[in-house]
mmCIF file of C-alpha atoms in Angstrom:
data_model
loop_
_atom_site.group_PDB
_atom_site.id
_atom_site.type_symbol
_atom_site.label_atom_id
_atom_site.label_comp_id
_atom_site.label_asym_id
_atom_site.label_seq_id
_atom_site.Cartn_x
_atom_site.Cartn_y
_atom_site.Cartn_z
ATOM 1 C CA UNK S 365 36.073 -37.290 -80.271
ATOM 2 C CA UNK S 366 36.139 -37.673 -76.616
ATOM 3 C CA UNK S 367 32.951 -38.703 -74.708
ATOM 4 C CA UNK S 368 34.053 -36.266 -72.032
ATOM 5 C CA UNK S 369 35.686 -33.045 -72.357
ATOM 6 C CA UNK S 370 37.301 -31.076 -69.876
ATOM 7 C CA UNK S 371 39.561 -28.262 -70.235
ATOM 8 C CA UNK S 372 43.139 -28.490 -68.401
ATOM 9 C CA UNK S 373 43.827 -25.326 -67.596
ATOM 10 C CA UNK S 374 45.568 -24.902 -65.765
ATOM 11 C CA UNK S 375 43.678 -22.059 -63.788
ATOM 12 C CA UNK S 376 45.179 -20.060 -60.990
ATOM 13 C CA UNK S 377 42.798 -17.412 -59.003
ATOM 14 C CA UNK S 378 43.409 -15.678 -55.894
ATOM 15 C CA UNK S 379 42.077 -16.516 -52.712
ATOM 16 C CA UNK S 380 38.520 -15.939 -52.185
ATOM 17 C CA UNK S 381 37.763 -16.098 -55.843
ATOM 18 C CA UNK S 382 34.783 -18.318 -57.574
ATOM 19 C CA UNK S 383 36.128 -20.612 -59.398
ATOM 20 C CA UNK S 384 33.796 -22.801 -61.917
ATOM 21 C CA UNK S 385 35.103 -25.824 -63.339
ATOM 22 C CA UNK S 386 33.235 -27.222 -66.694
ATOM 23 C CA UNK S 387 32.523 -30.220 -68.528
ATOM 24 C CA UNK S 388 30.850 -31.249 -71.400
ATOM 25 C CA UNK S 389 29.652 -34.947 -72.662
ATOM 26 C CA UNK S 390 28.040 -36.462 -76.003
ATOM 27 C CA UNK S 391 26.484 -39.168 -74.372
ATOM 28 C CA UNK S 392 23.028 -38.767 -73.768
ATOM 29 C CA UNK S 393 22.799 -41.762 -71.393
ATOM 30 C CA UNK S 394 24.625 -40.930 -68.925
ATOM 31 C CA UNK S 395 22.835 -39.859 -65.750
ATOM 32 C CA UNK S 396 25.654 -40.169 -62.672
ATOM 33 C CA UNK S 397 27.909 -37.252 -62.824
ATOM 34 C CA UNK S 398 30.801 -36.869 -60.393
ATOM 35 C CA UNK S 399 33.061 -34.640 -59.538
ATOM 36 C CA UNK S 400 36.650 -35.472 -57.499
ATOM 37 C CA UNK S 401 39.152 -33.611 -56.206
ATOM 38 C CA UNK S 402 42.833 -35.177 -56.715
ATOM 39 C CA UNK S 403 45.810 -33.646 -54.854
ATOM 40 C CA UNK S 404 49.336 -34.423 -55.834
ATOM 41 C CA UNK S 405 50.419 -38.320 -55.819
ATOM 42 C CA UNK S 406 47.609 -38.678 -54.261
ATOM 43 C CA UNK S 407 44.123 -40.738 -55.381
ATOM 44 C CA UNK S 408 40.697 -39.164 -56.875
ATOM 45 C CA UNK S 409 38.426 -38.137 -54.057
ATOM 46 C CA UNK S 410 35.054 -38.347 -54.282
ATOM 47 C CA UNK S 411 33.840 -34.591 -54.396
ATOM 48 C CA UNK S 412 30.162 -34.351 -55.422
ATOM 49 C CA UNK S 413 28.121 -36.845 -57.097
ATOM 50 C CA UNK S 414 24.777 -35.692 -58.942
ATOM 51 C CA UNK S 415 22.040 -37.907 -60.738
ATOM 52 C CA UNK S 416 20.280 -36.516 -63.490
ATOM 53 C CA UNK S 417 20.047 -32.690 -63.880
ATOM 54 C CA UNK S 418 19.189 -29.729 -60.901
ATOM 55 C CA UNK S 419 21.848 -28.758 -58.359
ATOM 56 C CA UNK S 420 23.013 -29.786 -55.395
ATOM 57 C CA UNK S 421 25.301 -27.897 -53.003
ATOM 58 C CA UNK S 422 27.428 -28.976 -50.247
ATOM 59 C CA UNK S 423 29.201 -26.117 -48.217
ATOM 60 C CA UNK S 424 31.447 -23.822 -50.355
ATOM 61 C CA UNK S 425 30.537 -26.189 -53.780
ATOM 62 C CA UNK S 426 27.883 -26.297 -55.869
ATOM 63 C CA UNK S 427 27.265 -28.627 -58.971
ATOM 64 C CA UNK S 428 24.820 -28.153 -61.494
ATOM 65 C CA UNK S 429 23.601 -30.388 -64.726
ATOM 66 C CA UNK S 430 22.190 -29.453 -67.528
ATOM 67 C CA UNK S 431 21.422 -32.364 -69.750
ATOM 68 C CA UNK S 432 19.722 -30.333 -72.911
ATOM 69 C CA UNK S 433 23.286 -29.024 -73.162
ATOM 70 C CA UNK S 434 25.570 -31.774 -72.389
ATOM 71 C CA UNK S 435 27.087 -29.427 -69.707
ATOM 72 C CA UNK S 436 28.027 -29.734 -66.122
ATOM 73 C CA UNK S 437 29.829 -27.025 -63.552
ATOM 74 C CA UNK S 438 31.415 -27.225 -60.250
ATOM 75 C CA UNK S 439 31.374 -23.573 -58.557
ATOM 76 C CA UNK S 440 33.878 -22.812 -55.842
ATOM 77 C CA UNK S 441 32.878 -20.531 -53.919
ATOM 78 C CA UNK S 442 35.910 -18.424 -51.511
ATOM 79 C CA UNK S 443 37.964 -20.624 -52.567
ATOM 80 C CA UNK S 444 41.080 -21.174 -50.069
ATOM 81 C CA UNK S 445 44.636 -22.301 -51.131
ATOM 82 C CA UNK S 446 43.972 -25.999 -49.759
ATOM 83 C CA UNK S 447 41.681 -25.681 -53.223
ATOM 84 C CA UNK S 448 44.592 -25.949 -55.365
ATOM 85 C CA UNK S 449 44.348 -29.550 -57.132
ATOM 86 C CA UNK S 450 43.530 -31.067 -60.026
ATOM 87 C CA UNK S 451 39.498 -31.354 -60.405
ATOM 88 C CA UNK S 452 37.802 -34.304 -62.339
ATOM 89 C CA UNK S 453 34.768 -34.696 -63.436
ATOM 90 C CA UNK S 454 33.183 -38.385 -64.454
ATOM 91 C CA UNK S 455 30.042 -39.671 -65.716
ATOM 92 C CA UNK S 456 28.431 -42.991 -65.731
ATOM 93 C CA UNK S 457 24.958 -44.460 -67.095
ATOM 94 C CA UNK S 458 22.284 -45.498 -64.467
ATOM 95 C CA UNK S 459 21.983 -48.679 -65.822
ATOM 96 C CA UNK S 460 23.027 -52.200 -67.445
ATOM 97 C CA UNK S 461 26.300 -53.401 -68.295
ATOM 98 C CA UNK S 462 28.106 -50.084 -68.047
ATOM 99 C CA UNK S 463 26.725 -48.752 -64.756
ATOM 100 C CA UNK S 464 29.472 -47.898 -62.967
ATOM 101 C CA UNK S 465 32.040 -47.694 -65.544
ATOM 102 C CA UNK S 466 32.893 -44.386 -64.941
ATOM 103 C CA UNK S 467 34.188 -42.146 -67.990
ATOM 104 C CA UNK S 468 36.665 -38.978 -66.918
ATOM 105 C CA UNK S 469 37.654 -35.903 -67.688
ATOM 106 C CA UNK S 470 40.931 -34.858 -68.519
ATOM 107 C CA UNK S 471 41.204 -32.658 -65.216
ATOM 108 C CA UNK S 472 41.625 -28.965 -64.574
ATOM 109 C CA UNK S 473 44.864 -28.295 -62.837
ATOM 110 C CA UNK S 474 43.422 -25.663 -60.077
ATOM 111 C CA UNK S 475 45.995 -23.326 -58.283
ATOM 112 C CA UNK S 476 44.354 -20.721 -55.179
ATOM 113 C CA UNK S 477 47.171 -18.720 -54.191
ATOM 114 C CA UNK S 478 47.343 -16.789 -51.493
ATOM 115 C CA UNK C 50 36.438 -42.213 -44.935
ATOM 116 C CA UNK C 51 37.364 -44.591 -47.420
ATOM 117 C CA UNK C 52 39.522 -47.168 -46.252
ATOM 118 C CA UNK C 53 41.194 -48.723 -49.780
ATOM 119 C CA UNK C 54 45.019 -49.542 -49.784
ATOM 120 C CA UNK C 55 47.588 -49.926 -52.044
ATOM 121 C CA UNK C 56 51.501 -51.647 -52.249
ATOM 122 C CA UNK C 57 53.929 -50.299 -52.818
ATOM 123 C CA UNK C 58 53.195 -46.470 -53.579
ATOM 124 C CA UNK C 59 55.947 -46.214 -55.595
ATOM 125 C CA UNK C 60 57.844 -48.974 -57.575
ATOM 126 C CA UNK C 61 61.017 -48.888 -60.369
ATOM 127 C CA UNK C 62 61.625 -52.174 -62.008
ATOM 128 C CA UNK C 63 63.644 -53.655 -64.994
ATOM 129 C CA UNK C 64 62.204 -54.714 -67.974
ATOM 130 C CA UNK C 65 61.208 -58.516 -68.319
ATOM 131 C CA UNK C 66 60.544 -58.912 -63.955
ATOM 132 C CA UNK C 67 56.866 -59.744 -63.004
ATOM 133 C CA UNK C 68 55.284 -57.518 -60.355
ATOM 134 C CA UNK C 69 52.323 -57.589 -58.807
ATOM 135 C CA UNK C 70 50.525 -54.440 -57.581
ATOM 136 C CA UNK C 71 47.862 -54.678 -54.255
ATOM 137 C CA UNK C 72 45.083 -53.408 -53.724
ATOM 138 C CA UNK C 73 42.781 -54.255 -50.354
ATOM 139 C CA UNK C 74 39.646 -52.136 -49.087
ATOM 140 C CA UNK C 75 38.095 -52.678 -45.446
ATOM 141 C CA UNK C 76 34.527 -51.696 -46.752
ATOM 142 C CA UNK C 77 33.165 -55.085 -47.287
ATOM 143 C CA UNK C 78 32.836 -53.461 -51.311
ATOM 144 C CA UNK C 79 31.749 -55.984 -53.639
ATOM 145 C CA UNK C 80 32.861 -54.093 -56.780
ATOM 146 C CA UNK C 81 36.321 -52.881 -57.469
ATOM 147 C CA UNK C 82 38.106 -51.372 -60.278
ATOM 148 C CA UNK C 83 41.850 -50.764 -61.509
ATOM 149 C CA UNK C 84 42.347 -47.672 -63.661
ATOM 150 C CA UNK C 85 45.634 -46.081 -65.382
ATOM 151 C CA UNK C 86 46.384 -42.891 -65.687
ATOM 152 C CA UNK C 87 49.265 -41.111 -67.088
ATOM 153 C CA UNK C 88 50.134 -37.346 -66.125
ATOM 154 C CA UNK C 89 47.581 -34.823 -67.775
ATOM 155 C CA UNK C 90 45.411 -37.515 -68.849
ATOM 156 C CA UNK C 91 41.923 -38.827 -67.842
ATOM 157 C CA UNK C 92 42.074 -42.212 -65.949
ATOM 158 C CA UNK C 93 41.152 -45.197 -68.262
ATOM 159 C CA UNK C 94 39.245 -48.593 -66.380
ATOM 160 C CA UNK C 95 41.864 -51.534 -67.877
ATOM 161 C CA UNK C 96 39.670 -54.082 -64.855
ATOM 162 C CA UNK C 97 36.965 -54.228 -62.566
ATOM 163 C CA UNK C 98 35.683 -56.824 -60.507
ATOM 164 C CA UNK C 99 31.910 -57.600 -59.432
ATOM 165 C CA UNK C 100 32.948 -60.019 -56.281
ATOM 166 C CA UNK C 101 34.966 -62.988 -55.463
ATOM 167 C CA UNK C 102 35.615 -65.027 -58.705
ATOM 168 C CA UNK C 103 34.399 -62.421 -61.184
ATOM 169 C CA UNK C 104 36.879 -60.515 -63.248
ATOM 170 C CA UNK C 105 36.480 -58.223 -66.337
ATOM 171 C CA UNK C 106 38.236 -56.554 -68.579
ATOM 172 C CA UNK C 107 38.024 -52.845 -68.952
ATOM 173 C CA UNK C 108 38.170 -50.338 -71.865
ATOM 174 C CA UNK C 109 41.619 -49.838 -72.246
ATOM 175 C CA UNK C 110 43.356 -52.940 -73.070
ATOM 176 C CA UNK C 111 45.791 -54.084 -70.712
ATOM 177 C CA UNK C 112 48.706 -56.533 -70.383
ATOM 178 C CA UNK C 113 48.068 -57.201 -67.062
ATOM 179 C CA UNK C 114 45.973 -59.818 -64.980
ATOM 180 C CA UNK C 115 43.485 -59.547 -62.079
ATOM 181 C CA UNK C 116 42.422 -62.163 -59.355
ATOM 182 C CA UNK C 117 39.608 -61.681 -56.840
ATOM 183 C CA UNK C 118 39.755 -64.315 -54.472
ATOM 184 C CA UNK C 119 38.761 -62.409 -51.639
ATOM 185 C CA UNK C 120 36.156 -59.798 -51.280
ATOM 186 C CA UNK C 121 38.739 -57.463 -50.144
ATOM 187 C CA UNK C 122 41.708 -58.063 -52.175
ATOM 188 C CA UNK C 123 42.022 -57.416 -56.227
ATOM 189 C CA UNK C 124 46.395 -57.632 -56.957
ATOM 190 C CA UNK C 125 46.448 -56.232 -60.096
ATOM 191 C CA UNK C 126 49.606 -58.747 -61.914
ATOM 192 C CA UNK C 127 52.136 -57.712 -65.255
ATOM 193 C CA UNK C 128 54.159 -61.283 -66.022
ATOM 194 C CA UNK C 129 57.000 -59.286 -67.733
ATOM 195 C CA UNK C 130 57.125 -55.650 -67.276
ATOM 196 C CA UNK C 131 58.004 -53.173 -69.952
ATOM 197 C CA UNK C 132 58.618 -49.190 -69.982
ATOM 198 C CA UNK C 133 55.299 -48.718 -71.782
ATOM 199 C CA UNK C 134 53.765 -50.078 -68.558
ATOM 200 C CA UNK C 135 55.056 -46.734 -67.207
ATOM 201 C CA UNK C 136 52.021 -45.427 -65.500
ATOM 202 C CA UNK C 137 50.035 -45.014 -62.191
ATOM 203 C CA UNK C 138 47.685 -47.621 -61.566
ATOM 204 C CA UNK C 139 44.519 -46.487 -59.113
ATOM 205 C CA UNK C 140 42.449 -49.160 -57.202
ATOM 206 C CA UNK C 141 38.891 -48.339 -56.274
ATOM 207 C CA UNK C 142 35.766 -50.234 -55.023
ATOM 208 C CA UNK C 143 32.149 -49.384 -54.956
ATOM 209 C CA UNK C 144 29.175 -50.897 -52.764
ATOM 210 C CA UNK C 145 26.721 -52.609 -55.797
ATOM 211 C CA UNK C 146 23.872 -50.518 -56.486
ATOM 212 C CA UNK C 147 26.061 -47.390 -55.539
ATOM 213 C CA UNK C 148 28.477 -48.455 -58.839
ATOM 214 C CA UNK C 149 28.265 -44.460 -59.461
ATOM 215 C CA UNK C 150 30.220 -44.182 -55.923
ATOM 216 C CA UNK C 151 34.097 -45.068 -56.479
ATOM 217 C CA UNK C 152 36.553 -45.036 -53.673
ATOM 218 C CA UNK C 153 40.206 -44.592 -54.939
ATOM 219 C CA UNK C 154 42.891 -45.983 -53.292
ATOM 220 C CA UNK C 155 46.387 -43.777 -52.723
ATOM 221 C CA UNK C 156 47.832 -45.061 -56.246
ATOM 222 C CA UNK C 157 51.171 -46.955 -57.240
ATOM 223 C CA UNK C 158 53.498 -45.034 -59.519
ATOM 224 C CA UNK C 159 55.473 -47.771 -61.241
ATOM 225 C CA UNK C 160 58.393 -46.722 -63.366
ATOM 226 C CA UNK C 161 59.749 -49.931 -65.884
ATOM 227 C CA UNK C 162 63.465 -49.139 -66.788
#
């Protein structure tokens, strides 16, 4: 089993939608969870970044951990057709030998059209 | 913005010639990584870097090589390419104690015939 999962998709909504993106984990130690944004041939960008559980909301997104469940979100809100990209989310422990080894997500394939 | 480079963005090679991928950042980074990722699949760490002279190996095994030698420069090396190194490689670097905070560079999409 994977220590992240993250459905593909792919999803395709029409503009202005609210799109939420999932994730879930079976490590319990990890306490950095990111989200990037990756447009065709292009690298990961650096979306979101949370530590530990709560919210946090920057313009149209909004991410939210819940670490009883193993479960993290990124909500799109009006989502616009420069949207459309492939959306992963990654995790890392806060501490030790592994902080910063950052374990993905498959990606969800994201498509806003018009 | 993140300033992290990488040569060539796109490379196809024979089988059996060495190549060296490059990867440079302008953020005065000590930490840098090099991850694979193949289409539809999650990107996989194969090295990462804590500063000049350190080099580690990642959790996917990889035939290739790493060299910090400068703080901004990590060439990722294969001695003898094959067509299972089909892939794209990603470079990113990190400030320590911000490891959580990854800059990625553009990518190189290397095709081995």
């Amino acid at each position: 089993q994977k220590e992240v999962e993250q459905d593909p998709g792919p999803l395709s909504v029409p503009e202005g939608a609210i799109v939420s993106l999932n994730c879930t984990y079976s490590n319990s130690a990890f306490q950095y969870f990111m989200w990037y944004r990756q447009y065709s041939r292009k690298g990961p960008e650096l979306l979101m970044y949370t530590y530990s559980s709560g919210n946090k909301e920057d313009g149209r997104f909004t991410a939210q951990v819940d670490k009883s469940s193993k479960y993290i979100s990124l909500f799109i809100r009006d989502s616009q057709p420069s949207d459309s990209a492939t959306y992963l989310c990654a995790m890392s422990v806060a501490g030790g030998t592994s902080y910063g080894k950052l374990t993905f997500g498959q990606g969800t394939i994201l498509t806003v059209h018009p | 913005e993140a300033d992290i480079y990488q040569t060539p963005r796109y490379l196809v090679i024979g089988t059996g010639k060495k190549i060296t991928l490059e990867c440079s950042q302008t953020m005065g980074h000590d930490k840098m990584y090099w991850y694979q990722q193949d289409p539809g699949m999650e990107l996989h760490l194969i090295h990462y870097s804590y500063g000049v002279n350190s080099t580690e190996k990642g959790d996917l095994s990889s035939e290739s090589t790493v060299s910090r030698i400068r703080t901004e420069h990590f060439p990722l090396t294969l001695e003898s390419a094959r067509p299972s190194h089909t892939s794209q490689y990603l470079c990113a670097s990190s400030a320590l104690g911000r490891q959580e905070t990854q800059y990625f560079g553009p990518g190189t999409r290397l095709l081995v015939l």
